[in-house]
CSV table of C-alpha atoms in Angstrom, one decimal:
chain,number,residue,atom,x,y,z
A,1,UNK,CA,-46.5,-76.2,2.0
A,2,UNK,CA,-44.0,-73.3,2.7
A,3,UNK,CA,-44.1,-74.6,6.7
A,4,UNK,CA,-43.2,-78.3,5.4
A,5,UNK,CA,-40.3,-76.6,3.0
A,6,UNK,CA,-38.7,-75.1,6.3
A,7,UNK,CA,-38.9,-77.7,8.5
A,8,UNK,CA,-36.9,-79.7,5.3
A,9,UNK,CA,-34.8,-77.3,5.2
A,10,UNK,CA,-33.9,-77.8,9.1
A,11,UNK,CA,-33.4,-81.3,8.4
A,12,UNK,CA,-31.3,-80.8,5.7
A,13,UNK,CA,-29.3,-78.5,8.2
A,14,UNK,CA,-29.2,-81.1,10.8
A,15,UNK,CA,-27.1,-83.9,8.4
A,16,UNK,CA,-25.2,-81.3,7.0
A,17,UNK,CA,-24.0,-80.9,10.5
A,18,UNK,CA,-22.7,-84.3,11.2
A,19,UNK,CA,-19.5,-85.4,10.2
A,20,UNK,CA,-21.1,-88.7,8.5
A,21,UNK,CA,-24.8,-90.7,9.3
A,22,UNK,CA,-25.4,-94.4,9.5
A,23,UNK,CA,-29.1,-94.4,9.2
A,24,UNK,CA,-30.8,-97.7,11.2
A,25,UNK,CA,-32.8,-98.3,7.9
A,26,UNK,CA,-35.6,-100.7,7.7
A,27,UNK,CA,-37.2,-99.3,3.9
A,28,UNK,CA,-40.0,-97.7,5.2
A,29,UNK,CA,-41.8,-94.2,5.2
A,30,UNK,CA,-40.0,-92.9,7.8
A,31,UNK,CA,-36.1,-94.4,7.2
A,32,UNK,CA,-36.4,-94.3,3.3
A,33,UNK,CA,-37.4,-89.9,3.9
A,34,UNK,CA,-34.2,-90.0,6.6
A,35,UNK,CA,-31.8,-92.0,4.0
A,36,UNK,CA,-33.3,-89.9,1.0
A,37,UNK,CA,-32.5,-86.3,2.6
A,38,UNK,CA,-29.0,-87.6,4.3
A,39,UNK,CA,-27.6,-88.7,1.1
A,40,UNK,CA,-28.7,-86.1,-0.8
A,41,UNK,CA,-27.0,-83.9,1.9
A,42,UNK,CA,-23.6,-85.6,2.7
A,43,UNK,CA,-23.5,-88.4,-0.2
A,44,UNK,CA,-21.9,-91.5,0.2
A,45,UNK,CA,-20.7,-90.1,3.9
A,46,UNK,CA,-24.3,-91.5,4.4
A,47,UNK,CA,-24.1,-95.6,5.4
A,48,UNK,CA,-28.0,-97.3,5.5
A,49,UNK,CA,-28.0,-100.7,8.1
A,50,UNK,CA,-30.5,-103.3,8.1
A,51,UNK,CA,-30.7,-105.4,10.3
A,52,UNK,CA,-32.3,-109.0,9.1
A,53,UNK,CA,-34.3,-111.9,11.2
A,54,UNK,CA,-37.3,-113.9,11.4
A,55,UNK,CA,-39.0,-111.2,12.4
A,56,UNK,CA,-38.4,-109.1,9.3
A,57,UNK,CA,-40.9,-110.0,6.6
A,58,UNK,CA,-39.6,-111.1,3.3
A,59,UNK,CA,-41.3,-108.1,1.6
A,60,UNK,CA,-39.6,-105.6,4.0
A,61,UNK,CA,-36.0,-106.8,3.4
A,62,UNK,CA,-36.4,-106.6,-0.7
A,63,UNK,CA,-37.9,-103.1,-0.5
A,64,UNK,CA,-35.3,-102.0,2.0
A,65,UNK,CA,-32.9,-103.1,-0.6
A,66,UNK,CA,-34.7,-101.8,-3.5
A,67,UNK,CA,-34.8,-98.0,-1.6
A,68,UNK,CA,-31.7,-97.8,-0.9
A,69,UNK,CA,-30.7,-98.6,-4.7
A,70,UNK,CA,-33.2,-96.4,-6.0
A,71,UNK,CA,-31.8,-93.5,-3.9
A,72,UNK,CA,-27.8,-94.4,-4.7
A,73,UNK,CA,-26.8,-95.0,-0.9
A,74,UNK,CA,-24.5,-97.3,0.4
A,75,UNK,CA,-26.7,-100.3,2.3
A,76,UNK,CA,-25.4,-102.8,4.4
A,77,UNK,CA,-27.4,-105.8,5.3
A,78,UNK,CA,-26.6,-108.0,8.6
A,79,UNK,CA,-28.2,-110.6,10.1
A,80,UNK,CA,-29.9,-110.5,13.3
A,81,UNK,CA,-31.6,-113.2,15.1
A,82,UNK,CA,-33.9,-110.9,17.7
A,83,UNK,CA,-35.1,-114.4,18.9
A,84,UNK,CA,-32.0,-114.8,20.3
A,85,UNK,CA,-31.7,-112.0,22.9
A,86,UNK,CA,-32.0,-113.1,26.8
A,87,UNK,CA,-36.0,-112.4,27.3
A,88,UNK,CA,-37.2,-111.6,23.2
A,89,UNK,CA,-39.0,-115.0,22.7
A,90,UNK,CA,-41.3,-114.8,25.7
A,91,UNK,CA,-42.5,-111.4,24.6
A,92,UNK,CA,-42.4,-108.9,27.7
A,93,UNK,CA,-44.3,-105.7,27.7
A,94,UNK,CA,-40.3,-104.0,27.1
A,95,UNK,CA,-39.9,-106.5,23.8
A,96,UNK,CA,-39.5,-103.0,21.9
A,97,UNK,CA,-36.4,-102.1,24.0
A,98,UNK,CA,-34.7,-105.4,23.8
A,99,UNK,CA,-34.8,-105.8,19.8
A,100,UNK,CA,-33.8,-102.2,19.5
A,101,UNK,CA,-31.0,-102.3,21.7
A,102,UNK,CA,-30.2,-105.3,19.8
A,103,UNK,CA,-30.2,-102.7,16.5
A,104,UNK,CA,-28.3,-100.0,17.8
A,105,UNK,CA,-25.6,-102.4,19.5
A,106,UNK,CA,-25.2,-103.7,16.1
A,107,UNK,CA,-25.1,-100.1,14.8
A,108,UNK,CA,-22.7,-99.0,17.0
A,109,UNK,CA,-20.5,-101.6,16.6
A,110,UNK,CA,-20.9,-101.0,12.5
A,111,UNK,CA,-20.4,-97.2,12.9
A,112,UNK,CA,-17.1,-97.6,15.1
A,113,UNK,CA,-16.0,-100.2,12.7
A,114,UNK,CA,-16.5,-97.6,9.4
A,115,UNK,CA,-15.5,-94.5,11.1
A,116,UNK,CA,-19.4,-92.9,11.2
A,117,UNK,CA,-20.0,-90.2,14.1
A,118,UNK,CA,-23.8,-90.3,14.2
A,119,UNK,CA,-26.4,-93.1,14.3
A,120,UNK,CA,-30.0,-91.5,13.2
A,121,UNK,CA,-33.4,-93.4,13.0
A,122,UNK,CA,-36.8,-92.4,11.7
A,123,UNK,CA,-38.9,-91.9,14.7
A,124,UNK,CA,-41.6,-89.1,14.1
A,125,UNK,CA,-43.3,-86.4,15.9
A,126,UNK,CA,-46.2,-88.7,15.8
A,127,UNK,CA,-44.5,-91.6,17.6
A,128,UNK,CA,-43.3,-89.9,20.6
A,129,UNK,CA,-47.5,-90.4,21.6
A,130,UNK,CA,-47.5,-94.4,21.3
A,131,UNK,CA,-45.8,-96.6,23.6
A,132,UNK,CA,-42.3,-97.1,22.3
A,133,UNK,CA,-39.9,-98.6,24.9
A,134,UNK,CA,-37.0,-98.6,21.9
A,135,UNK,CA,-36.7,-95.1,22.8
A,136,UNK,CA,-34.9,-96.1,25.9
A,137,UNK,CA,-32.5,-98.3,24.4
A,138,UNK,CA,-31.8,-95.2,21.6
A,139,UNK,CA,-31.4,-92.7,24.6
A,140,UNK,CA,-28.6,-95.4,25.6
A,141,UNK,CA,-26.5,-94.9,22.9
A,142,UNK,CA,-27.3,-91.1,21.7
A,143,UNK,CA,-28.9,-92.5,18.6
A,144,UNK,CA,-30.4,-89.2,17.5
A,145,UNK,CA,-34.2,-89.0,15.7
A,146,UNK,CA,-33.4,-85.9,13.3
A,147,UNK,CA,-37.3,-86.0,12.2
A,148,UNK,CA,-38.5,-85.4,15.9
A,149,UNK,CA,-35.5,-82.8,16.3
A,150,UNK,CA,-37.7,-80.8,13.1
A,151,UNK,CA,-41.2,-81.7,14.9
A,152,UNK,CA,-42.1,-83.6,11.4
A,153,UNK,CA,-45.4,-85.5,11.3
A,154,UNK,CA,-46.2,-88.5,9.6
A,155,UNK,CA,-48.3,-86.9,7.8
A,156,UNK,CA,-45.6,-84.1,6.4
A,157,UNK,CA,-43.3,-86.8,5.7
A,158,UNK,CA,-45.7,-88.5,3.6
A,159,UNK,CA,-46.1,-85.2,2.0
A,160,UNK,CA,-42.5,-84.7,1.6
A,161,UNK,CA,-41.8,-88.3,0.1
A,162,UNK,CA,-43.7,-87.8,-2.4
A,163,UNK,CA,-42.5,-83.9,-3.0
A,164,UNK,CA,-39.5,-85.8,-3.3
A,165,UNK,CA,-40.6,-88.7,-5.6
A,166,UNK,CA,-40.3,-91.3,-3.0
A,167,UNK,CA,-42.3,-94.6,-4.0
A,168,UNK,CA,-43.0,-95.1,0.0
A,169,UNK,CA,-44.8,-91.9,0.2
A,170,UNK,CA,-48.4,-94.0,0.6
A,171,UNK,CA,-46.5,-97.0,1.6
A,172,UNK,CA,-48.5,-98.5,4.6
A,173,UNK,CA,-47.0,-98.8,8.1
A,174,UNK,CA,-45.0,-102.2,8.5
A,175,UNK,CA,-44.2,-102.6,12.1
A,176,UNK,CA,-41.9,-106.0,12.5
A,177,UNK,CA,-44.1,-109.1,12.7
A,178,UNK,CA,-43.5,-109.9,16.5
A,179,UNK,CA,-45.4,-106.7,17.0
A,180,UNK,CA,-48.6,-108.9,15.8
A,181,UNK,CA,-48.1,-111.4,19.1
A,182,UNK,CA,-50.2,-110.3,22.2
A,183,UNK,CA,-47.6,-109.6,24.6
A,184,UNK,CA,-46.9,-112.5,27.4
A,185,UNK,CA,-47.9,-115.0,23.9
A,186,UNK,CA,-44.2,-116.8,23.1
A,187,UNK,CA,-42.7,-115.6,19.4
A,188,UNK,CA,-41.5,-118.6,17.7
A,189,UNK,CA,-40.4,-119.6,14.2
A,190,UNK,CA,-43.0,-121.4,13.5
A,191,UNK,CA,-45.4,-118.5,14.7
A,192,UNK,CA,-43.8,-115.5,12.7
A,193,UNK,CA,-44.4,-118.1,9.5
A,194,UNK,CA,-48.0,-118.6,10.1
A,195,UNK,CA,-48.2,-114.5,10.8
A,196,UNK,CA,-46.1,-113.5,7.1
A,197,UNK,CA,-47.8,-116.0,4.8
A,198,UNK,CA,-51.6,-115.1,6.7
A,199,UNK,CA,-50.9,-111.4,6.0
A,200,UNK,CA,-49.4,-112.6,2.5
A,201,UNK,CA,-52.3,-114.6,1.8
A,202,UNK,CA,-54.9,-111.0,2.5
A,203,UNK,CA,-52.8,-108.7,0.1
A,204,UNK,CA,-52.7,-111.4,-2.6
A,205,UNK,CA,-56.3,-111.2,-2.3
A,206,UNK,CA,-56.5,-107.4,-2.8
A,207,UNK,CA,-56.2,-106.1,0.7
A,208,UNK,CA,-53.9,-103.4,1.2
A,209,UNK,CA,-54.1,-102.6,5.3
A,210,UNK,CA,-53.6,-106.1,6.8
A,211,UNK,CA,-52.7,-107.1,10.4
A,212,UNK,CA,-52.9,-111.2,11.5
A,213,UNK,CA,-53.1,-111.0,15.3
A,214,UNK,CA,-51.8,-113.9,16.5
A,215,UNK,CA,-53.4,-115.9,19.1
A,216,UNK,CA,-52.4,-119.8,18.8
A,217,UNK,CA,-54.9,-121.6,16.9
A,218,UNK,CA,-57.1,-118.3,16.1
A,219,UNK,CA,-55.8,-115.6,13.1
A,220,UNK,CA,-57.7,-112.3,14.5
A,221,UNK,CA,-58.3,-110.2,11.2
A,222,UNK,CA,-57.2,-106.4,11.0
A,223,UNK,CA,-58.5,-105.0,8.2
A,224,UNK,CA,-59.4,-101.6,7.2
A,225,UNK,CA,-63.1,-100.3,8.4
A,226,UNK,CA,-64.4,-100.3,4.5
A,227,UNK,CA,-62.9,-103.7,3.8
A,228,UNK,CA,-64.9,-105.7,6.6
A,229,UNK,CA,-68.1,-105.8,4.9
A,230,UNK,CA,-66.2,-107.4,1.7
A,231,UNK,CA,-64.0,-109.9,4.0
A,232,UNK,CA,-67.1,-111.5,5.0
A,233,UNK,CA,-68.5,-112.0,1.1
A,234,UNK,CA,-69.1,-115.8,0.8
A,235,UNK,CA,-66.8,-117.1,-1.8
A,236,UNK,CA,-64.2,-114.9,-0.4
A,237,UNK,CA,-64.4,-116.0,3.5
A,238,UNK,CA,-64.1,-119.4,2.3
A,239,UNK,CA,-61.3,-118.6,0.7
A,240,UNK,CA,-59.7,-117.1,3.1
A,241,UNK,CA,-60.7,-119.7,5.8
A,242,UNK,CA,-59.5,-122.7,3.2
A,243,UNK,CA,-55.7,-120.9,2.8
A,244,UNK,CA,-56.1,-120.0,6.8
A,245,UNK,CA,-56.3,-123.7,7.7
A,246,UNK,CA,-53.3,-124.4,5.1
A,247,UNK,CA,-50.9,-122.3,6.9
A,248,UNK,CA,-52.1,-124.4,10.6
A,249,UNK,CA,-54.7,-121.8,12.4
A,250,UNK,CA,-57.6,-123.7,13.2
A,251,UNK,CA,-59.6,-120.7,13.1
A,252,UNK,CA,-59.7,-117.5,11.6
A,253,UNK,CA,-61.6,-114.2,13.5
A,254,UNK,CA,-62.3,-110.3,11.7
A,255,UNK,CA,-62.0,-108.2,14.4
A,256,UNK,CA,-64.9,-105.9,13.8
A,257,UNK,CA,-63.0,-102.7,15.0
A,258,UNK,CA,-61.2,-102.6,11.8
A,259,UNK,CA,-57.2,-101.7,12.0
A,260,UNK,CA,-55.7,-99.9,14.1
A,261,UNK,CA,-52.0,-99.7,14.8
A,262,UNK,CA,-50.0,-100.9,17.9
A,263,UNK,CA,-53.6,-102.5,19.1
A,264,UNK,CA,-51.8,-104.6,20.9
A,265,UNK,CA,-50.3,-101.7,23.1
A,266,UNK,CA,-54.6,-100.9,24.0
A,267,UNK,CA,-54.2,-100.9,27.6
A,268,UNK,CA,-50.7,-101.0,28.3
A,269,UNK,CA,-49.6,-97.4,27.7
A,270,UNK,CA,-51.5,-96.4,30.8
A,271,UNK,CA,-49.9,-99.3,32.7
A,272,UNK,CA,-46.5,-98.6,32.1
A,273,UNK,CA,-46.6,-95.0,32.7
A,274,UNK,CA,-48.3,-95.1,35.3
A,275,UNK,CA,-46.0,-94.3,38.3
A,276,UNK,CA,-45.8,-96.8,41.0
A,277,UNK,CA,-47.1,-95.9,44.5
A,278,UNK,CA,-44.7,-93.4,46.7
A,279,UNK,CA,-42.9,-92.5,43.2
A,280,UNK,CA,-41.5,-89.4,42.2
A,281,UNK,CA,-41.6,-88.7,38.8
């Protein structure tokens, strides 16, 4: 614990450094332990953006609003269409880079407007090991990542959220819903509603780790390893095959692998990095 006190206290001397921080702030693990230790640092020289859209569920926008309220930082809220960015709908392997480009254009534009010097986000240690093409677009415009900066974990910020009495501290991860669409598969409206109410319809039935994978007319099923065995319980299947067919899939798969994050990305992070013939890296 004294290792995770220092590495706070680093990132406590990293804001404290800035002039004044607008945190790209989506209510999560990782923003809500940025916006928590900014504003406790440099107060209301601390601004919190989220950015709203289709892709955002509904859940995510009230408990971005709710964290920011409970920590006493200033929260702005702007609307965002990602679906309407040149080359988001039809999903390329680099949709990461064009939404978040989208974010930190809006940022910057948000920061010059209030006078902010420094645009921070809550990548993690852990992140930099997952395919992550917003990176690029961060890199762009010098959007800094003050918990990679302190080498913190997800694990030690978990730790520290709830040191610091953080309601997100266990909060699962809640990656936007487009990240559910294999990538090449369009992202429609109509798509990203089937995807929110299916995931809806799991945690309303007591499941806490839920991914819909879309793929057209077939929901595949995420779930956690222990919770497989349950899903498939009788009553319960038809259940969840009954309120499936309400929402418009046709059919509904449990991918027997359990959940795992950015599954989609399984086969992909080799691809990308992989440096084309005659290259220099």
């Amino acid at each position: 614990m004294e290792e995770l006190r220092e590495k706070l206290k680093r990132l406590q001397a990293v804001f404290a450094s800035m002039e004044s921080v607008m945190v790209a702030f989506s209510g999560g693990v990782d923003s809500t332990f940025v916006l928590k230790v900014a504003h406790d640092t440099l107060g209301d020289r601390v601004l919190a953006l989220t950015t709203t859209s289709p892709t955002m569920p509904e859940e995510d926008r009230r408990s971005a609003i709710e964290m920011a309220r409970l920590i006493g930082a200033r929260h702005m809220m702007v609307e965002s269409n990602e679906l309407e960015v040149p080359g988001y709908a039809s999903n390329p392997i680099n949709r990461c880079y064009l939404c978040k480009s989208n974010l930190f254009t809006v940022c910057e534009a948000k920061a010059a407007q209030f006078g902010i010097s420094e645009i921070v986000d809550g990548l993690n240690l852990d992140d930099l090991h997952d395919y992550r093409p917003g990176m690029k677009a961060a890199a762009e415009r010098r959007v800094r990542h003050p918990l990679v900066e302190v080498e913190l974990t997800k694990a030690e910020i978990r730790e520290l959220s709830r040191e610091l009495g953080l309601p997100t501290w266990d909060r699962p991860a809640s990656p936007c819903l487009s990240s559910r669409f294999p990538y090449g598969t369009e992202i429609t409206p109509e798509g990203l509603r089937k995807v929110e109410q299916g995931e809806q319809v799991l945690r309303t039935l007591g499941f806490r780790v839920v991914r819909v994978r879309y793929h057209g007319d077939v929901a595949r099923l995420e779930l956690e390893s222990a919770e497989i065995e349950r899903v498939v319980q009788p009553a319960l299947r038809e259940t969840i095959d009954r309120e499936f067919k309400k929402i418009g899939f046709r059919f509904v798969a449990v991918d027997l692998r359990g959940f795992r994050s950015g599954s989609l990305n399984e086969g992909v992070i080799g691809e990308v990095r992989r440096p084309a013939a005659g290259a220099v890296e």
